[in-house]
Coordinates of C-alpha atoms and ligand atoms in Angstrom, one line a residue:
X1 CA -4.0 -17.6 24.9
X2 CA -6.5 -14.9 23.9
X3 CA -9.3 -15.8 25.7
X4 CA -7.2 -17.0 29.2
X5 CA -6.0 -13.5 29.1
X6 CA -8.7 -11.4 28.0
X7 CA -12.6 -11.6 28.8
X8 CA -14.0 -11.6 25.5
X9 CA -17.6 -13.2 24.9
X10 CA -18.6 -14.3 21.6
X11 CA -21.0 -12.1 19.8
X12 CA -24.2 -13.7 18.4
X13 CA -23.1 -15.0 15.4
X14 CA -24.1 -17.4 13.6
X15 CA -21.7 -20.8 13.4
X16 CA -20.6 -22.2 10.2
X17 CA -23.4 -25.3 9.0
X18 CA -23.3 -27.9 6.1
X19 CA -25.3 -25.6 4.3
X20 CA -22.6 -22.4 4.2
X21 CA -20.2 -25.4 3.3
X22 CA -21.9 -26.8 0.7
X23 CA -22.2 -23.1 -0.7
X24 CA -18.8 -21.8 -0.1
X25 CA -17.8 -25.0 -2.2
X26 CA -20.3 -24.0 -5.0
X27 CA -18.3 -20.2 -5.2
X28 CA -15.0 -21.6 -4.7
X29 CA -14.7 -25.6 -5.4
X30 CA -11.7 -27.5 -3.7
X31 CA -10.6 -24.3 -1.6
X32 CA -12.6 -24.6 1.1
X33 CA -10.4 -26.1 4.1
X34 CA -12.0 -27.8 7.6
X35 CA -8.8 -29.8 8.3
X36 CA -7.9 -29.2 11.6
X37 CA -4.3 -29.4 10.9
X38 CA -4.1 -27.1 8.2
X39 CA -6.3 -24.8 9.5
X40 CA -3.9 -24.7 13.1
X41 CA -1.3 -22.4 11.1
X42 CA -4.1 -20.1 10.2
X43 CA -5.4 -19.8 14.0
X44 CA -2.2 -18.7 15.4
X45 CA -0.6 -15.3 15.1
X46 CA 3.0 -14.7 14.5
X47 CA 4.5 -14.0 17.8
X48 CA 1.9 -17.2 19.4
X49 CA 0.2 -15.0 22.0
X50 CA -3.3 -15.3 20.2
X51 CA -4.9 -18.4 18.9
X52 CA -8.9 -18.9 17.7
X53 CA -10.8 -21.4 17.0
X54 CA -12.0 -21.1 13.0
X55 CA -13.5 -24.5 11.7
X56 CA -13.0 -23.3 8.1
X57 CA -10.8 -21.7 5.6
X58 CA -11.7 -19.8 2.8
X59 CA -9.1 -19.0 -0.1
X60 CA -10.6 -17.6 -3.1
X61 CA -8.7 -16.5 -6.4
X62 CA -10.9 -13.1 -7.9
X63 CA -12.7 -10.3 -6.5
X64 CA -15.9 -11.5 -7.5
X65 CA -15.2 -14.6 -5.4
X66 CA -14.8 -12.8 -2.5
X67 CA -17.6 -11.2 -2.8
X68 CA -20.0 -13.7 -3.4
X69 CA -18.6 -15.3 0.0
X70 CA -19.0 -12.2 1.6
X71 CA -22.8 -12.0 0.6
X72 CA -23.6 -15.2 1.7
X73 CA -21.6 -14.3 5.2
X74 CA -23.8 -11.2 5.5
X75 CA -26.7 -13.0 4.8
X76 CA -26.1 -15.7 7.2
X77 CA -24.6 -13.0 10.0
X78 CA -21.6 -15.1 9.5
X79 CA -17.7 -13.6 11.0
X80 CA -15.4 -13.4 8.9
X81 CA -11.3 -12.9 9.4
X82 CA -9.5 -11.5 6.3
X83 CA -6.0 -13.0 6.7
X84 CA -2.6 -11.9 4.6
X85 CA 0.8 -13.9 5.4
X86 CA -0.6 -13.5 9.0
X87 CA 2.5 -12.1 10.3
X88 CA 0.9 -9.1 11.6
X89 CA 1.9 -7.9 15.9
X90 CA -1.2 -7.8 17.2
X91 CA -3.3 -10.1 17.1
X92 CA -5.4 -8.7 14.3
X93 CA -4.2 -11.7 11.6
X94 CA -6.6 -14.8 13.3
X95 CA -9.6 -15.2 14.7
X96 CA -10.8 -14.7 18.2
X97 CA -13.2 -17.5 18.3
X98 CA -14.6 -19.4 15.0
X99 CA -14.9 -16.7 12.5
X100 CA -14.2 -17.9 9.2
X101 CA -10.9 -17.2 7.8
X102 CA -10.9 -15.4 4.2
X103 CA -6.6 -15.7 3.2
X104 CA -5.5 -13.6 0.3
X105 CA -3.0 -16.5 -0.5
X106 CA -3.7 -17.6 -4.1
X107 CA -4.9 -14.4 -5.1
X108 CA -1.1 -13.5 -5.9
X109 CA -1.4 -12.1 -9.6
X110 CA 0.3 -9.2 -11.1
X111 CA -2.7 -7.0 -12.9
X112 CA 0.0 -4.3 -14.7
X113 CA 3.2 -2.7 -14.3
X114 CA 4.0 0.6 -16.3
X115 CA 7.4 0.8 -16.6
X116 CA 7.4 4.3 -17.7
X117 CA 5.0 5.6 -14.4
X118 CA 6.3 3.0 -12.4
X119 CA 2.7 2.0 -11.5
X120 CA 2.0 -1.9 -10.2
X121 CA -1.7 -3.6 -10.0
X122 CA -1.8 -6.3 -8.0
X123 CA -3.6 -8.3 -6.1
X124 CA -3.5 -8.2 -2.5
X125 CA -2.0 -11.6 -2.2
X126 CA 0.8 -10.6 -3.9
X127 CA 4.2 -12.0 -1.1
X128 CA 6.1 -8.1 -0.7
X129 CA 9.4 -9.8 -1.5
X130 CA 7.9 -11.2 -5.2
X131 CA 6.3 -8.1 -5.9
X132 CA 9.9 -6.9 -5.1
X133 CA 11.5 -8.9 -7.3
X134 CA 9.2 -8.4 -9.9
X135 CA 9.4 -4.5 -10.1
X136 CA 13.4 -4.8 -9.7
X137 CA 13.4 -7.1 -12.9
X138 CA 11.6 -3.9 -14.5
X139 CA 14.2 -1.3 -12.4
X140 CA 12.2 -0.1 -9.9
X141 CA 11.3 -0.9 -5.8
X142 CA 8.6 -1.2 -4.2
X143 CA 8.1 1.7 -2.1
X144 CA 8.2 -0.3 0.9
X145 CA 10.2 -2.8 2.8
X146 CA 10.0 -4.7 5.9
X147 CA 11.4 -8.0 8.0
X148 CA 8.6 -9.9 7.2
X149 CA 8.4 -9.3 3.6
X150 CA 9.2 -13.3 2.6
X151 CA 5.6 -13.7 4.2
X152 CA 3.6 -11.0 4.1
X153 CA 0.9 -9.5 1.5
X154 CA 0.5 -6.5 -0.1
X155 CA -2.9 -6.2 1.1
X156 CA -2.2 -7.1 4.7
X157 CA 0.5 -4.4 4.1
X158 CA -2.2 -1.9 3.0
X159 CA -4.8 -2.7 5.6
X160 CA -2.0 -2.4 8.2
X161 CA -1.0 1.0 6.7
X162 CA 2.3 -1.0 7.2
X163 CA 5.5 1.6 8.4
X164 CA 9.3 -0.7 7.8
X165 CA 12.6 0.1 6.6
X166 CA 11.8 2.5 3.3
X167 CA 9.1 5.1 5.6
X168 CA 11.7 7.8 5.8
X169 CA 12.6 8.0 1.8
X170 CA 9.4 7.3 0.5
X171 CA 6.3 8.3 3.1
X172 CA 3.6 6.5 4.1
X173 CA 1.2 3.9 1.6
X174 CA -0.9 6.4 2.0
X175 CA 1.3 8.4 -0.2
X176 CA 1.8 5.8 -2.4
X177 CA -1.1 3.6 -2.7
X178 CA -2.8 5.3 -5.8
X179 CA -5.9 3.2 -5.8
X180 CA -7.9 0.0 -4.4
X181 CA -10.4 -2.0 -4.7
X182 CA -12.1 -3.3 -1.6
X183 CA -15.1 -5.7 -0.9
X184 CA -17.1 -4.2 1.6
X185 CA -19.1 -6.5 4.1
X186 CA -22.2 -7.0 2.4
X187 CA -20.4 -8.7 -0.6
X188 CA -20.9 -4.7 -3.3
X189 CA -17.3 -4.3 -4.9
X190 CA -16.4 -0.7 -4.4
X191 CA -14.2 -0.4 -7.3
X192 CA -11.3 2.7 -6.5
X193 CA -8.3 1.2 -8.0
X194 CA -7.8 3.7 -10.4
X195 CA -3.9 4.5 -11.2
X196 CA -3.7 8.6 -10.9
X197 CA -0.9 10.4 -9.4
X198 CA -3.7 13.6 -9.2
X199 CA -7.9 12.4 -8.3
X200 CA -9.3 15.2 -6.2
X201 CA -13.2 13.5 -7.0
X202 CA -14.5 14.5 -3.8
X203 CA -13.6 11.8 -0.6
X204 CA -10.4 10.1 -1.2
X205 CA -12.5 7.2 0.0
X206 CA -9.3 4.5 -0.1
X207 CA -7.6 6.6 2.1
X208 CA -10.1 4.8 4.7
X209 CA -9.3 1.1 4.0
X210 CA -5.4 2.0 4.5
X211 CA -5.1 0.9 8.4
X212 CA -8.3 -0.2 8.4
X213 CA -7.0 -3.7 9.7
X214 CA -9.7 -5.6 8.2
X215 CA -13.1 -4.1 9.9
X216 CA -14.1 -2.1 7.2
X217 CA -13.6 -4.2 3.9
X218 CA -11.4 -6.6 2.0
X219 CA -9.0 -5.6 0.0
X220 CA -8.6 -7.9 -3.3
X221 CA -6.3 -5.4 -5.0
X222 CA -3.7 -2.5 -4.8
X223 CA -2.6 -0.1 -7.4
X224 CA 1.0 1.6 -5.9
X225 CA 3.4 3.8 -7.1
X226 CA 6.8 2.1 -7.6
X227 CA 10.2 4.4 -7.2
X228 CA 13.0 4.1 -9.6
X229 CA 15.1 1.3 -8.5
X230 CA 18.2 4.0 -7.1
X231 CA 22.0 3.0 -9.1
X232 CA 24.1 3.2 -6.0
X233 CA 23.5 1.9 -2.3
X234 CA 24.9 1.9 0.4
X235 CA 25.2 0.8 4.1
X236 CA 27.2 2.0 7.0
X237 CA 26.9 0.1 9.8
X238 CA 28.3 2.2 13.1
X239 CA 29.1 2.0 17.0
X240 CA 27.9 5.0 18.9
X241 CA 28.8 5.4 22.5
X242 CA 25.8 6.3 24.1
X243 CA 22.5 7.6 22.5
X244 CA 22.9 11.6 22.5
X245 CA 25.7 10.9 19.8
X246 CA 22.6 8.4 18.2
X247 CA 20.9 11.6 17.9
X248 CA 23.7 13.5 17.1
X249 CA 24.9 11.2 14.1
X250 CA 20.9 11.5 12.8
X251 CA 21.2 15.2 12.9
X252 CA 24.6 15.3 11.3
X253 CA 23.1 12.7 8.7
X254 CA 20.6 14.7 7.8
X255 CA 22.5 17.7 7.3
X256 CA 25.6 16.0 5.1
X257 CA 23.7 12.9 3.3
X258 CA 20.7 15.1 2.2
X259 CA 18.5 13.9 -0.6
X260 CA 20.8 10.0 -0.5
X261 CA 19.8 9.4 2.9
X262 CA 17.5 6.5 2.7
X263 CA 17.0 4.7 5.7
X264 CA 17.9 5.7 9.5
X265 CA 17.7 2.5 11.7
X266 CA 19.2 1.6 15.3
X267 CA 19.6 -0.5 17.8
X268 CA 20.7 -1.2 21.6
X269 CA 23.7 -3.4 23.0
X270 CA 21.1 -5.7 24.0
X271 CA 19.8 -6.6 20.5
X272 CA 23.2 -7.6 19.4
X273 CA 23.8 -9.8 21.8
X274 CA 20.0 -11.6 21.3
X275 CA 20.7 -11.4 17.6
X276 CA 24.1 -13.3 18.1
X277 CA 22.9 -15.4 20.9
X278 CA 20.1 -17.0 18.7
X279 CA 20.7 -16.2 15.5
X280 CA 24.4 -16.4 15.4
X281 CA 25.1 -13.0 13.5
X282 CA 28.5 -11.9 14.5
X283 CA 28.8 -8.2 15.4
X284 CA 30.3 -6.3 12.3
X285 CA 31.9 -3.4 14.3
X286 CA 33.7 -3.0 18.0
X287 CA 30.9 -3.7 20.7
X288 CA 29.2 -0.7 21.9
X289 CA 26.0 0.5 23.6
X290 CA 23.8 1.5 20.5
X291 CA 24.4 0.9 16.6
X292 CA 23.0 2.4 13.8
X293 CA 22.1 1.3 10.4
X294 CA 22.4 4.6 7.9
X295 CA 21.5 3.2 4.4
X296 CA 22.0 5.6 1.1
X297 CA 20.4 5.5 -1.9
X298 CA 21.0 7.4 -5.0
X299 CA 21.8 8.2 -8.5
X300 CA 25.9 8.1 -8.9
X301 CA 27.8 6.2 -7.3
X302 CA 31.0 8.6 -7.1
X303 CA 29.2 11.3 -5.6
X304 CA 27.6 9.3 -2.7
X305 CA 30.8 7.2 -1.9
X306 CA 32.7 11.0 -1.4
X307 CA 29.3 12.1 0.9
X308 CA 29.2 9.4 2.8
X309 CA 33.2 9.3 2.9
X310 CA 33.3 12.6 3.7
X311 CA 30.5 12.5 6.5
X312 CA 31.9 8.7 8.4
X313 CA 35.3 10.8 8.3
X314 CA 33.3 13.6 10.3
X315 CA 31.5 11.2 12.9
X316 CA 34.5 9.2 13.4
X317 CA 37.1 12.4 13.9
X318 CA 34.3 14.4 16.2
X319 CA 33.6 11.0 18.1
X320 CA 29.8 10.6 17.8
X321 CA 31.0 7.1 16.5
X322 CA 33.8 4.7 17.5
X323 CA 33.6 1.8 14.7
X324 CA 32.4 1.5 11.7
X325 CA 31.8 -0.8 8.8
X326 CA 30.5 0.1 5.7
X327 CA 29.1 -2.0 2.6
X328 CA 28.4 -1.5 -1.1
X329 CA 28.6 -4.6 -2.5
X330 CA 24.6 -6.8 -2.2
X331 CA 25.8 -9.8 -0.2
X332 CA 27.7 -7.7 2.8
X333 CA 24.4 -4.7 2.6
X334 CA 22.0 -7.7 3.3
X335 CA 24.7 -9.5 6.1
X336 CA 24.3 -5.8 7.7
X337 CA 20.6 -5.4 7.2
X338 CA 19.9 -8.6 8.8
X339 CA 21.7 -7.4 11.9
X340 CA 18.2 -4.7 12.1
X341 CA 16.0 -6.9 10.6
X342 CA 16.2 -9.9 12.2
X343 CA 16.0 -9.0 16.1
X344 CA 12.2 -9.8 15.6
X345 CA 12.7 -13.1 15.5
X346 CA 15.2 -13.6 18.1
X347 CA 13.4 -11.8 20.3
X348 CA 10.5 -14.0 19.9
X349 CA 13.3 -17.0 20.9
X350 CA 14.1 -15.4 24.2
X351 CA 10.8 -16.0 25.4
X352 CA 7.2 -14.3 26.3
X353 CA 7.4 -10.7 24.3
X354 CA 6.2 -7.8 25.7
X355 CA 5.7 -5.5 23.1
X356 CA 5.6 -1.9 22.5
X357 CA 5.6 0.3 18.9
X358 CA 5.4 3.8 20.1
X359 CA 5.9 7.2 18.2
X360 CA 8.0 9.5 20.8
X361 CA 9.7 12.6 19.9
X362 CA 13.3 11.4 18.8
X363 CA 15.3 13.0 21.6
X364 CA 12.9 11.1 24.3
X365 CA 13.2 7.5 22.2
X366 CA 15.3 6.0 24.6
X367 CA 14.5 7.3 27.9
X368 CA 11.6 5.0 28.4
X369 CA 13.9 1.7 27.9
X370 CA 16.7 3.0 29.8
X371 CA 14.2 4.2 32.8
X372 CA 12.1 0.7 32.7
X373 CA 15.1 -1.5 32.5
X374 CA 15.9 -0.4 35.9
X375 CA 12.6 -0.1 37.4
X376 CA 11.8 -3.8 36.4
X377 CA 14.9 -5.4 37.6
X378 CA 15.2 -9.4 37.5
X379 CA 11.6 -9.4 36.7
X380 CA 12.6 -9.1 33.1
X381 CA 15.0 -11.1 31.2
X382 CA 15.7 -8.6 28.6
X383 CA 14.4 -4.5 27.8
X384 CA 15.6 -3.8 24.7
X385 CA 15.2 -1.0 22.0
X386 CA 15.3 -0.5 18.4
X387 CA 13.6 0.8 15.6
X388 CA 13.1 3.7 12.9
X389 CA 15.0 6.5 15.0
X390 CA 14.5 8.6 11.9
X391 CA 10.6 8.2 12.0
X392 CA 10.5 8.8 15.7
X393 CA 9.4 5.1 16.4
X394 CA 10.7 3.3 19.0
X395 CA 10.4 -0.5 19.4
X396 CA 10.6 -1.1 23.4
X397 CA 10.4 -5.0 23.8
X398 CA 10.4 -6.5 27.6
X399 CA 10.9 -10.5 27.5
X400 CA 10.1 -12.9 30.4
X401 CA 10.3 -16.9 30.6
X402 CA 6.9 -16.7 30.8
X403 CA 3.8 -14.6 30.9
X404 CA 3.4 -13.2 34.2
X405 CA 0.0 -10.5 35.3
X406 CA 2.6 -9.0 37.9
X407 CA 4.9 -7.5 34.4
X408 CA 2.3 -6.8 32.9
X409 CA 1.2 -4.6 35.4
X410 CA 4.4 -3.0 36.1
X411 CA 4.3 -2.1 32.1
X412 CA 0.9 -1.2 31.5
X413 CA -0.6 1.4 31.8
X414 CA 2.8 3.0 32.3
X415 CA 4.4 2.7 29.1
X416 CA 1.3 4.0 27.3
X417 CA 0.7 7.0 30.0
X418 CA 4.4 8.0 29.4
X419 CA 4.0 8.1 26.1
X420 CA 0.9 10.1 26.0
X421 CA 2.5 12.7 28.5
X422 CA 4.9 13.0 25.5
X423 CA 2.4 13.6 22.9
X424 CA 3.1 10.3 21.0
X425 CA 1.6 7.6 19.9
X426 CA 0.5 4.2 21.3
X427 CA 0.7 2.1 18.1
X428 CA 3.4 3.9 15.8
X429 CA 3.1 1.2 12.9
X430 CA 2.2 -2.6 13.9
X431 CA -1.7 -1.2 14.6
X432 CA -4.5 -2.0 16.9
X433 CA -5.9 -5.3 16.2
X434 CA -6.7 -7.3 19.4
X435 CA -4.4 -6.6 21.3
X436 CA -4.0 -2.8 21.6
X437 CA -8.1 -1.9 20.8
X438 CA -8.1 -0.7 24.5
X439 CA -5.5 1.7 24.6
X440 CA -6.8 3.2 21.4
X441 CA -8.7 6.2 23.9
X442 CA -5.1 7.0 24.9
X443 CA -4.4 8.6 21.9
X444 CA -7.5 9.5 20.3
X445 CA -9.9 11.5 21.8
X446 CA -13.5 11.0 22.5
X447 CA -14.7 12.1 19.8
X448 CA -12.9 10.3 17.1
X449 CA -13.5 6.6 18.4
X450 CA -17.1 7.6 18.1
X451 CA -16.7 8.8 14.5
X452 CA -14.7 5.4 14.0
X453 CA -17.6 3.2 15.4
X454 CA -20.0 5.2 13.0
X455 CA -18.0 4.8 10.4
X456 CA -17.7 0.8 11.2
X457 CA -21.7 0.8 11.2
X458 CA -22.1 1.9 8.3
X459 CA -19.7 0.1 6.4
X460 CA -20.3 -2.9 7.8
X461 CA -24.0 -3.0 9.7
X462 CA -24.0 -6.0 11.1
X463 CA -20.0 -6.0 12.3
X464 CA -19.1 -9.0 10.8
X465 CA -15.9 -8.4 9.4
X466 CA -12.5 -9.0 12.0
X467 CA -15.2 -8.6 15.4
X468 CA -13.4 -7.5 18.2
X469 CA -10.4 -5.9 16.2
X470 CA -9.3 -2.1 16.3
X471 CA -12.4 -0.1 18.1
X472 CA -12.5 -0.4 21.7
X473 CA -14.7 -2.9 23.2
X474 CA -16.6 -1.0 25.1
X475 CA -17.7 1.0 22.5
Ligands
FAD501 P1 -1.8 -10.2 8.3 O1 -0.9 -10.4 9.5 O2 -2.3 -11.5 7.7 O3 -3.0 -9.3 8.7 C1 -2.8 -8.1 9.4 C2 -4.1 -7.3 9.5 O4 -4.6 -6.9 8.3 C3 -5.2 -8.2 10.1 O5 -6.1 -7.3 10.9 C4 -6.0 -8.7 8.9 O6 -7.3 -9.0 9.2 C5 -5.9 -7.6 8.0 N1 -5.8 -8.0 6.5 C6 -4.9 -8.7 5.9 N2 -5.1 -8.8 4.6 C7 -6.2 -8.0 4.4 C8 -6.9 -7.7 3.2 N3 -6.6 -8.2 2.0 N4 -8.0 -6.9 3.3 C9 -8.4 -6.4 4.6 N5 -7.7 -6.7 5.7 C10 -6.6 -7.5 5.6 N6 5.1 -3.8 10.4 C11 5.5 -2.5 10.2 O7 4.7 -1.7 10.0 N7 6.8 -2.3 10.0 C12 7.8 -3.2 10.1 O8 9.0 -2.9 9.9 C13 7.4 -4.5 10.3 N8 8.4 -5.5 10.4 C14 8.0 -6.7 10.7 C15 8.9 -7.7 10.8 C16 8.6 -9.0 11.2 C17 9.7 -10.1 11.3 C18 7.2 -9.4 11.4 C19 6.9 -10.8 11.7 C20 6.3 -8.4 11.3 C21 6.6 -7.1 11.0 N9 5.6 -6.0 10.9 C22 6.0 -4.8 10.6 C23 4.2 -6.3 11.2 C24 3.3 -6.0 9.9 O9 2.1 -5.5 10.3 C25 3.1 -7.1 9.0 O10 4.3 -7.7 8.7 C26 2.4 -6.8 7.7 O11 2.1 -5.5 7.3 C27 1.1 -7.5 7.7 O12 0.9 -8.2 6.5 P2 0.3 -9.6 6.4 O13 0.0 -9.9 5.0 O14 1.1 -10.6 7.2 O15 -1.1 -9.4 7.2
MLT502 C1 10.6 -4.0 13.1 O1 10.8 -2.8 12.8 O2 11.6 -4.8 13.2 C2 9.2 -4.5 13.1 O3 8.3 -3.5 13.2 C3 8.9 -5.6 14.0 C4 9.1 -5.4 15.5 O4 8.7 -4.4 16.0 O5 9.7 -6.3 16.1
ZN503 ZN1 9.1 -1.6 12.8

């Protein structure tokens, strides 16, 4: 639990009275919850390692309700926590101690959809897998796709800058995220959701709210650019021997797929087996020590079954690959998909989760799992690797029965000093939240977390919004 393993002391808000009751029921009657038992869902993160204590939840429907609570928080000096589907990794999504929980959850409308730009306006409670649907319906795709997309928000999406499955076709959301609008702490609607491909009006001030996790504003809606829903796709599934052929079939991928090359995912022996252990997916392909995921999307279907025909041919011949599977038809792409998408979740039924979302250059991904698995012996249960090889992000994930100081200490600092000494990054995707807001100095210097903290003080004076989330503590 959050505050066993972290000393944290409350800062000196104010706690939630009759009064804020009575007048968060004035701005938003019959959607203010203090049930205990509704409110426990809300208080726990997704992976169960953090819990708060919030008395109250908030769940307005319009912009102009959340910022009318957000006035009367400011005034009061009350904390606030902005919550999406609250299946973010770390620890970001609840409260630390009582702050008041604002969800996104009814505030899932569809503002516009041009189905000649391809430009959707939502709100940022829209689920990712409706908004999904929704575009597809209109032949497009939302430009992003991840694991937890039955549950999570847009705007949690947005305010995690979120990475997933679609990064390496279609960049970063803050690429495609044309325009927001974001209530900022003191309840002023800052009104940027404008839908432009081209807006060089001085500071691109969104830009700031993307990965902002919550500390700088609330986002109430997106406007993102959709891409044209692609007429052929397909998935090869393949065995690699050992990871230098990994890297060698990315390469080779990169070089004979070209523009159709969509997605490059993989994953270790040890995922497979936790995947099939728990949740009983059978192993498409003959068992080996990595597998990859290689997705393609594009335009004709005849001319990416002969590239991709033409290219297995090659990695099977030359030996970067002994087994393969490949699907084109929906049913057997999302069997194979799951194999990637689901180790998450198994994982998290193996036991306490260590976990680790580094950016590494891609020919040192695996070293650090291979390195750690034998330096932590029986002390772990499992070490495992995975991720979005073609983005350079590794997912290194240690699990134990149960949390012990000891493994912690034989992971941290280490894994984050390794990764430093290889220029990459402590937090590839999943962001800082709680959880990582004191490793933040290992990859930024100085003199950007105090630019950060000025920025957070003058967005948000009096620090109200997600305390204790994303700048370090001692700052
Ligand atoms: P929450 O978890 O509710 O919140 C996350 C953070 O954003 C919190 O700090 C919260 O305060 C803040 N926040 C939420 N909504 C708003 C808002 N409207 N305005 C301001 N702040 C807000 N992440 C990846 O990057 N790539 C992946 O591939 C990926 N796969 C995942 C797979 C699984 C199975 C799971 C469980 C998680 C995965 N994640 C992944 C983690 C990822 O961060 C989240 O899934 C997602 O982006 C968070 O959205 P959410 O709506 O659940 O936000
Ligand atoms: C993934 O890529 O599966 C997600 O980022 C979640 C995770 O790291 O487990
Ligand atoms: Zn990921």
């Amino acid at each position: 639990l959050t505050q066993e393993r972290c000393a944290v002391q409350r800062l000196p808000f104010s706690t939630v009275s009759e009064e804020d009751l009575a007048a968060f029921e004035c701005i938003i009657p019959g959607r203010v919850t203090t049930d205990p038992e509704e409110l426990e869902a809300h208080n726990v993160d997704w992976l169960r390692t953090h819990r708060g204590c919030s008395k109250v939840l908030l769940r307005p429907r319009t912009s102009q309700e959340v910022s009318h609570i957000l006035r009367h928080c400011y005034k009061r000096n009350l904390a606030v926590n902005p919550q999406g589907g609250n299946t973010g990794m770390v620890g970001g999504s609840v409260p630390v101690f009582d702050e008041i929980i604002l969800s996104t959850a009814l505030m899932n409308q569809v503002v516009s959809f041009n189905s000649v730009s391809g430009i959707l306006v939502c709100q940022a409670g829209c689920v990712l897998e409706e908004l999904s649907r929704y575009v597809e319906e209109q032949d497009f795709i939302m430009p992003l796709d991840l694991g937890a997309k039955g549950s999570c928000h847009i705007g949690g999406n947005v305010a995690t800058n979120a990475g997933g499955l679609r990064f390496l076709r279609y960049g970063s959301l803050h690429g495609t995220v044309l325009g927001l609008e974001v209530v900022l702490a003191n309840g002023t609607i800052l009104n940027c959701l404008t839908s432009l491909r081209k807006d060089n009006t001085g500071y691109d001030l969104k830009q700031l709210f993307i990965g902002s996790e919550g500390t700088l504003g609330i986002i109430t809606a997106v406007s993102i650019l959709c891409p044209p829903k692609p007429k052929s796709v397909n998935v090869a599934f393949l065995g690699c021997p050992g990871f230098a052929e990994v890297l060698q079939t990315f390469s080779t991928s990169k070089g004979m797929l070209g523009e159709i090359l969509s997605a490059f995912e993989f994953m270790d022996a040890e995922c497979m087996q936790l995947v099939g252990r728990y949740l009983h997916l059978a192993c498409p392909v003959q068992e080996s020590p990595f597998y990859v995921l290689i997705e393609t999307s594009g335009s004709d279907a005849g001319h990416d079954a002969d590239k991709l025909g033409g290219f297995l041919e090659h990695l099977l011949g030359s030996g970067l690959v002994t087994d393969g599977t490949l699907a084109t038809d929906q049913k057997k792409i999302k069997m194979l998909w799951a194999l990637r998408e689901r180790i998450t979740e198994a994982l998290s039924l193996d036991g306490c989760v260590y976990k680790y979302d580094l950016s590494l250059p891609v020919e040192r991904l695996y070293d650090l799992v291979t390195t750690l698995r034998a330096h932590l012996g029986p002390c772990a249960k499992h070490v495992v690797g995975y991720g979005h090889l073609g983005d350079g992000n590794l997912h290194l994930n240690v699990t134990a029965e149960a949390f012990s100081t000891s493994l912690l200490a034989a992971l941290e600092p280490h894994v984050y000093k390794w990764t430093v000494d290889q220029q990459g990054s402590v937090s590839a995707e999943h962001g800082v939240g709680f959880k990582k807001r004191d490793v933040l100095g290992f990859s930024k210097p100085p003199e950007a977390l105090q630019l950060m903290c000025q920025l957070k003080t003058l967005l948000d004076p009096r620090g109200i919004l997600n305390p204790y989330k994303t700048l370090p503590s001692r700052a």
